[in-house]
Every structure is written in C-alpha cells, then in structure tokens.
Tab-separated table of N, CA and C in Angstrom:
chain	number	residue	atom	x	y	z
A	1233	GLN	N	-28.156	-1.619	-22.626
A	1233	GLN	CA	-26.782	-2.059	-22.461
A	1233	GLN	C	-26.035	-1.084	-21.560
A	1234	VAL	N	-25.335	-1.630	-20.584
A	1234	VAL	CA	-24.559	-0.844	-19.649
A	1234	VAL	C	-23.140	-1.393	-19.601
A	1235	GLN	N	-22.177	-0.498	-19.586
A	1235	GLN	CA	-20.782	-0.881	-19.471
A	1235	GLN	C	-20.123	-0.122	-18.335
A	1236	LEU	N	-19.254	-0.815	-17.605
A	1236	LEU	CA	-18.472	-0.211	-16.544
A	1236	LEU	C	-17.005	-0.272	-16.935
A	1237	VAL	N	-16.319	0.858	-16.877
A	1237	VAL	CA	-14.910	0.933	-17.231
A	1237	VAL	C	-14.119	1.373	-16.013
A	1238	GLU	N	-13.192	0.526	-15.579
A	1238	GLU	CA	-12.377	0.799	-14.409
A	1238	GLU	C	-11.002	1.305	-14.807
A	1239	SER	N	-10.405	2.089	-13.919
A	1239	SER	CA	-9.049	2.568	-14.121
A	1239	SER	C	-8.440	2.930	-12.776
A	1240	GLY	N	-7.124	3.091	-12.748
A	1240	GLY	CA	-6.443	3.568	-11.557
A	1240	GLY	C	-5.606	2.551	-10.815
A	1241	GLY	N	-5.664	1.287	-11.210
A	1241	GLY	CA	-4.862	0.281	-10.544
A	1241	GLY	C	-3.394	0.423	-10.878
A	1242	GLY	N	-2.566	-0.304	-10.139
A	1242	GLY	CA	-1.142	-0.250	-10.385
A	1242	GLY	C	-0.342	-0.826	-9.244
A	1243	LEU	N	0.958	-0.573	-9.281
A	1243	LEU	CA	1.902	-1.043	-8.273
A	1243	LEU	C	2.295	0.108	-7.366
A	1244	VAL	N	2.163	-0.101	-6.061
A	1244	VAL	CA	2.523	0.927	-5.086
A	1244	VAL	C	3.284	0.303	-3.929
A	1245	GLN	N	4.022	1.145	-3.211
A	1245	GLN	CA	4.729	0.708	-2.023
A	1245	GLN	C	3.794	0.667	-0.819
A	1246	PRO	N	4.105	-0.167	0.169
A	1246	PRO	CA	3.320	-0.128	1.403
A	1246	PRO	C	3.270	1.280	1.975
A	1247	GLY	N	2.085	1.681	2.408
A	1247	GLY	CA	1.888	3.025	2.907
A	1247	GLY	C	1.489	4.021	1.846
A	1248	GLY	N	1.544	3.612	0.589
A	1248	GLY	CA	1.192	4.491	-0.506
A	1248	GLY	C	-0.303	4.570	-0.732
A	1249	SER	N	-0.680	5.292	-1.794
A	1249	SER	CA	-2.087	5.527	-2.095
A	1249	SER	C	-2.388	5.297	-3.563
A	1250	LEU	N	-3.618	4.924	-3.834
A	1250	LEU	CA	-4.148	4.815	-5.181
A	1250	LEU	C	-5.591	5.278	-5.172
A	1251	ARG	N	-6.054	5.760	-6.318
A	1251	ARG	CA	-7.442	6.153	-6.473
A	1251	ARG	C	-8.024	5.421	-7.674
A	1252	LEU	N	-8.995	4.559	-7.418
A	1252	LEU	CA	-9.660	3.815	-8.470
A	1252	LEU	C	-10.903	4.552	-8.934
A	1253	SER	N	-11.183	4.443	-10.226
A	1253	SER	CA	-12.370	5.046	-10.803
A	1253	SER	C	-13.145	4.005	-11.584
A	1254	CYS	N	-14.449	4.152	-11.602
A	1254	CYS	CA	-15.318	3.275	-12.375
A	1254	CYS	C	-16.437	4.112	-12.957
A	1255	ALA	N	-16.452	4.221	-14.263
A	1255	ALA	CA	-17.445	5.031	-14.958
A	1255	ALA	C	-18.456	4.140	-15.662
A	1256	ALA	N	-19.719	4.407	-15.437
A	1256	ALA	CA	-20.796	3.653	-16.059
A	1256	ALA	C	-21.387	4.434	-17.222
A	1257	SER	N	-21.720	3.723	-18.276
A	1257	SER	CA	-22.349	4.350	-19.430
A	1257	SER	C	-23.360	3.388	-20.037
A	1258	GLY	N	-24.303	3.939	-20.788
A	1258	GLY	CA	-25.320	3.130	-21.435
A	1258	GLY	C	-26.721	3.541	-21.039
A	1259	SER	N	-27.633	2.601	-21.127
A	1259	SER	CA	-29.050	2.864	-20.874
A	1259	SER	C	-29.352	2.804	-19.387
A	1260	ILE	N	-28.957	3.844	-18.682
A	1260	ILE	CA	-29.136	3.915	-17.235
A	1260	ILE	C	-30.306	4.828	-16.915
A	1261	PHE	N	-31.300	4.260	-16.258
A	1261	PHE	CA	-32.441	5.048	-15.827
A	1261	PHE	C	-32.210	5.625	-14.435
A	1262	SER	N	-31.737	4.778	-13.545
A	1262	SER	CA	-31.491	5.201	-12.178
A	1262	SER	C	-30.489	4.256	-11.527
A	1263	ILE	N	-29.541	4.804	-10.794
A	1263	ILE	CA	-28.552	4.003	-10.084
A	1263	ILE	C	-28.977	3.840	-8.634
A	1264	ASN	N	-29.034	2.604	-8.192
A	1264	ASN	CA	-29.432	2.307	-6.823
A	1264	ASN	C	-28.247	2.325	-5.868
A	1265	ALA	N	-27.171	1.642	-6.259
A	1265	ALA	CA	-26.009	1.558	-5.390
A	1265	ALA	C	-24.772	1.219	-6.210
A	1266	MET	N	-23.618	1.610	-5.693
A	1266	MET	CA	-22.341	1.283	-6.305
A	1266	MET	C	-21.422	0.714	-5.241
A	1267	GLY	N	-20.526	-0.149	-5.662
A	1267	GLY	CA	-19.619	-0.735	-4.697
A	1267	GLY	C	-18.329	-1.206	-5.325
A	1268	TRP	N	-17.386	-1.522	-4.455
A	1268	TRP	CA	-16.104	-2.081	-4.858
A	1268	TRP	C	-15.896	-3.414	-4.159
A	1269	TYR	N	-15.469	-4.400	-4.929
A	1269	TYR	CA	-15.104	-5.706	-4.425
A	1269	TYR	C	-13.661	-5.992	-4.794
A	1270	ARG	N	-13.068	-6.963	-4.115
A	1270	ARG	CA	-11.721	-7.377	-4.490
A	1270	ARG	C	-11.593	-8.887	-4.349
A	1271	GLN	N	-10.675	-9.439	-5.127
A	1271	GLN	CA	-10.426	-10.869	-5.095
A	1271	GLN	C	-8.938	-11.126	-5.213
A	1272	ALA	N	-8.392	-11.748	-4.188
A	1272	ALA	CA	-6.998	-12.148	-4.178
A	1272	ALA	C	-6.896	-13.590	-4.667
A	1273	PRO	N	-5.735	-13.997	-5.182
A	1273	PRO	CA	-5.568	-15.371	-5.663
A	1273	PRO	C	-5.921	-16.403	-4.602
A	1274	GLY	N	-6.747	-17.371	-4.975
A	1274	GLY	CA	-7.136	-18.427	-4.061
A	1274	GLY	C	-8.203	-18.055	-3.060
A	1275	LYS	N	-8.715	-16.842	-3.133
A	1275	LYS	CA	-9.735	-16.401	-2.199
A	1275	LYS	C	-11.001	-15.982	-2.931
A	1276	GLN	N	-12.097	-15.957	-2.190
A	1276	GLN	CA	-13.364	-15.525	-2.750
A	1276	GLN	C	-13.409	-14.006	-2.862
A	1277	ARG	N	-14.229	-13.539	-3.773
A	1277	ARG	CA	-14.429	-12.114	-3.918
A	1277	ARG	C	-15.135	-11.568	-2.681
A	1278	GLU	N	-14.661	-10.440	-2.179
A	1278	GLU	CA	-15.228	-9.858	-0.973
A	1278	GLU	C	-15.579	-8.396	-1.188
A	1279	LEU	N	-16.582	-7.963	-0.467
A	1279	LEU	CA	-16.992	-6.565	-0.519
A	1279	LEU	C	-15.973	-5.704	0.204
A	1280	VAL	N	-15.552	-4.628	-0.445
A	1280	VAL	CA	-14.620	-3.674	0.142
A	1280	VAL	C	-15.366	-2.455	0.663
A	1281	ALA	N	-16.197	-1.876	-0.187
A	1281	ALA	CA	-16.942	-0.678	0.181
A	1281	ALA	C	-18.144	-0.540	-0.716
A	1282	ALA	N	-19.181	0.106	-0.210
A	1282	ALA	CA	-20.387	0.334	-0.987
A	1282	ALA	C	-20.990	1.674	-0.615
A	1283	ILE	N	-21.707	2.259	-1.563
A	1283	ILE	CA	-22.387	3.521	-1.325
A	1283	ILE	C	-23.753	3.471	-1.989
A	1284	THR	N	-24.776	3.890	-1.263
A	1284	THR	CA	-26.133	3.871	-1.777
A	1284	THR	C	-26.445	5.175	-2.489
A	1285	SER	N	-27.613	5.208	-3.122
A	1285	SER	CA	-28.042	6.423	-3.805
A	1285	SER	C	-28.212	7.580	-2.832
A	1286	GLY	N	-28.490	7.270	-1.573
A	1286	GLY	CA	-28.643	8.296	-0.562
A	1286	GLY	C	-27.348	8.725	0.092
A	1287	GLY	N	-26.239	8.085	-0.280
A	1287	GLY	CA	-24.941	8.467	0.253
A	1287	GLY	C	-24.466	7.650	1.440
A	1288	THR	N	-25.245	6.670	1.866
A	1288	THR	CA	-24.824	5.813	2.963
A	1288	THR	C	-23.685	4.907	2.518
A	1289	THR	N	-22.647	4.800	3.333
A	1289	THR	CA	-21.482	3.996	2.988
A	1289	THR	C	-21.289	2.844	3.961
A	1290	ASN	N	-20.675	1.780	3.455
A	1290	ASN	CA	-20.297	0.631	4.261
A	1290	ASN	C	-18.909	0.184	3.849
A	1291	TYR	N	-18.111	-0.245	4.824
A	1291	TYR	CA	-16.741	-0.659	4.568
A	1291	TYR	C	-16.441	-1.980	5.244
A	1292	ALA	N	-15.597	-2.762	4.604
A	1292	ALA	CA	-15.075	-3.950	5.249
A	1292	ALA	C	-14.192	-3.536	6.421
A	1293	ASP	N	-14.185	-4.356	7.468
A	1293	ASP	CA	-13.392	-4.023	8.649
A	1293	ASP	C	-11.915	-3.803	8.305
A	1294	ALA	N	-11.408	-4.559	7.348
A	1294	ALA	CA	-9.994	-4.498	7.011
A	1294	ALA	C	-9.579	-3.177	6.376
A	1295	VAL	N	-10.530	-2.419	5.844
A	1295	VAL	CA	-10.181	-1.179	5.149
A	1295	VAL	C	-10.743	0.058	5.829
A	1296	THR	N	-11.546	-0.114	6.845
A	1296	THR	CA	-12.143	1.025	7.531
A	1296	THR	C	-11.066	1.965	8.059
A	1297	GLY	N	-11.224	3.241	7.769
A	1297	GLY	CA	-10.258	4.240	8.193
A	1297	GLY	C	-9.161	4.497	7.189
A	1298	ARG	N	-9.017	3.617	6.202
A	1298	ARG	CA	-7.980	3.777	5.184
A	1298	ARG	C	-8.554	4.045	3.797
A	1299	PHE	N	-9.695	3.444	3.492
A	1299	PHE	CA	-10.320	3.585	2.179
A	1299	PHE	C	-11.550	4.476	2.284
A	1300	THR	N	-11.830	5.203	1.214
A	1300	THR	CA	-13.009	6.046	1.143
A	1300	THR	C	-13.690	5.865	-0.209
A	1301	ILE	N	-14.977	5.550	-0.184
A	1301	ILE	CA	-15.743	5.428	-1.410
A	1301	ILE	C	-16.544	6.705	-1.617
A	1302	SER	N	-16.637	7.140	-2.852
A	1302	SER	CA	-17.400	8.331	-3.184
A	1302	SER	C	-17.961	8.185	-4.588
A	1303	ARG	N	-18.871	9.083	-4.949
A	1303	ARG	CA	-19.482	9.008	-6.271
A	1303	ARG	C	-19.721	10.398	-6.829
A	1304	ASP	N	-19.720	10.468	-8.144
A	1304	ASP	CA	-20.070	11.673	-8.874
A	1304	ASP	C	-21.304	11.321	-9.688
A	1305	ASN	N	-22.461	11.720	-9.207
A	1305	ASN	CA	-23.707	11.341	-9.853
A	1305	ASN	C	-23.828	11.885	-11.279
A	1306	ALA	N	-23.306	13.074	-11.506
A	1306	ALA	CA	-23.388	13.678	-12.824
A	1306	ALA	C	-22.604	12.882	-13.863
A	1307	LYS	N	-21.556	12.204	-13.420
A	1307	LYS	CA	-20.711	11.435	-14.322
A	1307	LYS	C	-20.956	9.929	-14.238
A	1308	ASN	N	-21.899	9.514	-13.397
A	1308	ASN	CA	-22.156	8.092	-13.169
A	1308	ASN	C	-20.858	7.349	-12.858
A	1309	THR	N	-20.085	7.925	-11.973
A	1309	THR	CA	-18.770	7.396	-11.644
A	1309	THR	C	-18.626	7.186	-10.141
A	1310	VAL	N	-18.006	6.081	-9.776
A	1310	VAL	CA	-17.707	5.792	-8.386
A	1310	VAL	C	-16.195	5.706	-8.223
A	1311	TYR	N	-15.701	6.173	-7.076
A	1311	TYR	CA	-14.274	6.202	-6.808
A	1311	TYR	C	-13.965	5.424	-5.532
A	1312	LEU	N	-12.748	4.953	-5.461
A	1312	LEU	CA	-12.249	4.346	-4.235
A	1312	LEU	C	-10.870	4.920	-3.957
A	1313	GLN	N	-10.785	5.781	-2.959
A	1313	GLN	CA	-9.512	6.324	-2.525
A	1313	GLN	C	-8.904	5.373	-1.508
A	1314	MET	N	-7.720	4.868	-1.801
A	1314	MET	CA	-7.062	3.890	-0.959
A	1314	MET	C	-5.779	4.488	-0.407
A	1315	ASN	N	-5.728	4.663	0.900
A	1315	ASN	CA	-4.567	5.209	1.578
A	1315	ASN	C	-3.966	4.171	2.511
A	1316	SER	N	-2.730	4.418	2.908
A	1316	SER	CA	-2.031	3.520	3.831
A	1316	SER	C	-2.119	2.070	3.379
A	1317	LEU	N	-1.824	1.849	2.123
A	1317	LEU	CA	-1.969	0.521	1.547
A	1317	LEU	C	-1.012	-0.485	2.169
A	1318	LYS	N	-1.498	-1.706	2.292
A	1318	LYS	CA	-0.751	-2.803	2.872
A	1318	LYS	C	-0.610	-3.922	1.848
A	1319	PRO	N	0.399	-4.780	1.996
A	1319	PRO	CA	0.537	-5.907	1.071
A	1319	PRO	C	-0.722	-6.767	0.982
A	1320	GLU	N	-1.445	-6.914	2.068
A	1320	GLU	CA	-2.655	-7.718	2.058
A	1320	GLU	C	-3.804	-7.084	1.283
A	1321	ASP	N	-3.629	-5.841	0.839
A	1321	ASP	CA	-4.614	-5.210	-0.025
A	1321	ASP	C	-4.444	-5.627	-1.484
A	1322	THR	N	-3.386	-6.344	-1.784
A	1322	THR	CA	-3.127	-6.788	-3.147
A	1322	THR	C	-4.251	-7.691	-3.635
A	1323	ALA	N	-4.855	-7.323	-4.759
A	1323	ALA	CA	-5.983	-8.069	-5.310
A	1323	ALA	C	-6.410	-7.424	-6.614
A	1324	VAL	N	-7.308	-8.098	-7.301
A	1324	VAL	CA	-8.003	-7.482	-8.420
A	1324	VAL	C	-9.251	-6.821	-7.858
A	1325	TYR	N	-9.426	-5.555	-8.152
A	1325	TYR	CA	-10.552	-4.793	-7.641
A	1325	TYR	C	-11.605	-4.624	-8.732
A	1326	TYR	N	-12.842	-4.911	-8.370
A	1326	TYR	CA	-13.962	-4.836	-9.299
A	1326	TYR	C	-14.999	-3.845	-8.797
A	1327	CYS	N	-15.477	-2.994	-9.677
A	1327	CYS	CA	-16.611	-2.165	-9.298
A	1327	CYS	C	-17.896	-2.908	-9.625
A	1328	ASN	N	-18.937	-2.574	-8.901
A	1328	ASN	CA	-20.228	-3.224	-9.054
A	1328	ASN	C	-21.325	-2.181	-8.967
A	1329	LEU	N	-22.359	-2.385	-9.767
A	1329	LEU	CA	-23.417	-1.388	-9.866
A	1329	LEU	C	-24.789	-2.045	-9.886
A	1330	ASP	N	-25.674	-1.580	-9.029
A	1330	ASP	CA	-27.094	-1.933	-9.068
A	1330	ASP	C	-27.835	-0.762	-9.686
A	1331	LEU	N	-28.594	-1.041	-10.746
A	1331	LEU	CA	-29.279	0.039	-11.431
A	1331	LEU	C	-30.560	-0.429	-12.092
A	1332	TYR	N	-31.369	0.548	-12.459
A	1332	TYR	CA	-32.571	0.303	-13.241
A	1332	TYR	C	-32.341	0.804	-14.653
A	1333	THR	N	-32.549	-0.070	-15.627
A	1333	THR	CA	-32.575	0.348	-17.019
A	1333	THR	C	-33.998	0.656	-17.451
A	1334	GLY	N	-34.929	0.240	-16.669
A	1334	GLY	CA	-36.351	0.465	-16.875
A	1334	GLY	C	-37.062	0.122	-15.589
A	1335	LYS	N	-37.888	-0.900	-15.628
A	1335	LYS	CA	-38.610	-1.322	-14.434
A	1335	LYS	C	-37.909	-2.434	-13.673
A	1336	TYR	N	-36.797	-2.939	-14.204
A	1336	TYR	CA	-36.083	-4.047	-13.587
A	1336	TYR	C	-34.771	-3.587	-12.983
A	1337	LEU	N	-34.470	-4.119	-11.811
A	1337	LEU	CA	-33.187	-3.870	-11.162
A	1337	LEU	C	-32.168	-4.846	-11.723
A	1338	GLU	N	-31.033	-4.340	-12.158
A	1338	GLU	CA	-29.980	-5.158	-12.746
A	1338	GLU	C	-28.651	-4.894	-12.069
A	1339	ASN	N	-27.748	-5.856	-12.210
A	1339	ASN	CA	-26.439	-5.766	-11.589
A	1339	ASN	C	-25.351	-5.918	-12.639
A	1340	TYR	N	-24.322	-5.062	-12.563
A	1340	TYR	CA	-23.229	-5.076	-13.526
A	1340	TYR	C	-21.887	-5.051	-12.813
A	1341	TRP	N	-20.904	-5.661	-13.462
A	1341	TRP	CA	-19.536	-5.708	-12.960
A	1341	TRP	C	-18.569	-5.043	-13.927
A	1342	GLY	N	-17.567	-4.391	-13.377
A	1342	GLY	CA	-16.478	-3.882	-14.173
A	1342	GLY	C	-15.519	-4.995	-14.539
A	1343	GLN	N	-14.538	-4.668	-15.375
A	1343	GLN	CA	-13.612	-5.683	-15.865
A	1343	GLN	C	-12.521	-6.043	-14.861
A	1344	GLY	N	-12.370	-5.257	-13.830
A	1344	GLY	CA	-11.356	-5.484	-12.820
A	1344	GLY	C	-10.078	-4.721	-13.108
A	1345	THR	N	-9.422	-4.277	-12.054
A	1345	THR	CA	-8.136	-3.601	-12.184
A	1345	THR	C	-7.205	-4.105	-11.084
A	1346	GLN	N	-5.980	-4.415	-11.459
A	1346	GLN	CA	-5.022	-5.009	-10.531
A	1346	GLN	C	-4.407	-3.950	-9.628
A	1347	VAL	N	-4.421	-4.227	-8.334
A	1347	VAL	CA	-3.732	-3.411	-7.344
A	1347	VAL	C	-2.692	-4.288	-6.666
A	1348	THR	N	-1.443	-3.885	-6.753
A	1348	THR	CA	-0.355	-4.633	-6.152
A	1348	THR	C	0.420	-3.734	-5.198
A	1349	VAL	N	0.542	-4.170	-3.962
A	1349	VAL	CA	1.275	-3.439	-2.938
A	1349	VAL	C	2.521	-4.247	-2.602
A	1350	SER	N	3.662	-3.693	-2.894
A	1350	SER	CA	4.913	-4.418	-2.724
A	1350	SER	C	5.268	-4.576	-1.254
A	1351	SER	N	6.036	-5.609	-0.976
A	1351	SER	CA	6.476	-5.873	0.384
A	1351	SER	C	7.960	-5.573	0.550
C-alpha cells in the first residue's frame, strides 16, 4: 500500500509564488519517476513537470522558466516550486508517482491540491 499526501496549495496574487509538496509513504521498493499534473475546470489533466530517478526533468512549455521540480529521495518527497504565477495556472494540482513495490511497476496519484491565482 502506497499513499501520496499533497500540501502547499492556496490563493496567491499574479506574480506570486507557491511551493507544493508531495510525500509518499508505504511499501515502496524503488521510485522510478515523480511528476506533477494539473487540471482546470472543463479541461483535461495535463503534465506540468516530471523528474526521473536519475534527475532528468521535463516541463510543459507553459511553465518552463517559472516552475521547478525537485525531489528529496531520503524523504520520498517531490516538490514543485511555482514562481511568477499567472491566472491561467489556476487548477487542481496532482502529484504522480511511478514505483516498484516489488517486481511490478505501479502508478499512484495524490489527492490534489487547489492552486488559485487571482486576477
């Protein structure tokens, strides 16, 4: 059993910053990759940023240069530092984790945290 707990969402002004955290716990043998997705009302969930076990990162074009994904392997935690926030960044943000609990690769989602950027 694996659980992901997200925190750090909230209401911010345009140009402001937030730092999201997602901590994984449970029967984790090895983490393959971690990522952040977001979903705005009426839209599909989209990838925001991802980081592999080797530290390789990928970002959506809309957030490149403003958002930074990082991880703390000792704490099984992934972070998303969001700077220069825009109203269009408003969405529910979900962390996602690919991991091995044994010999099988599994995927888990966090509960989501609301990020609202006022206009």
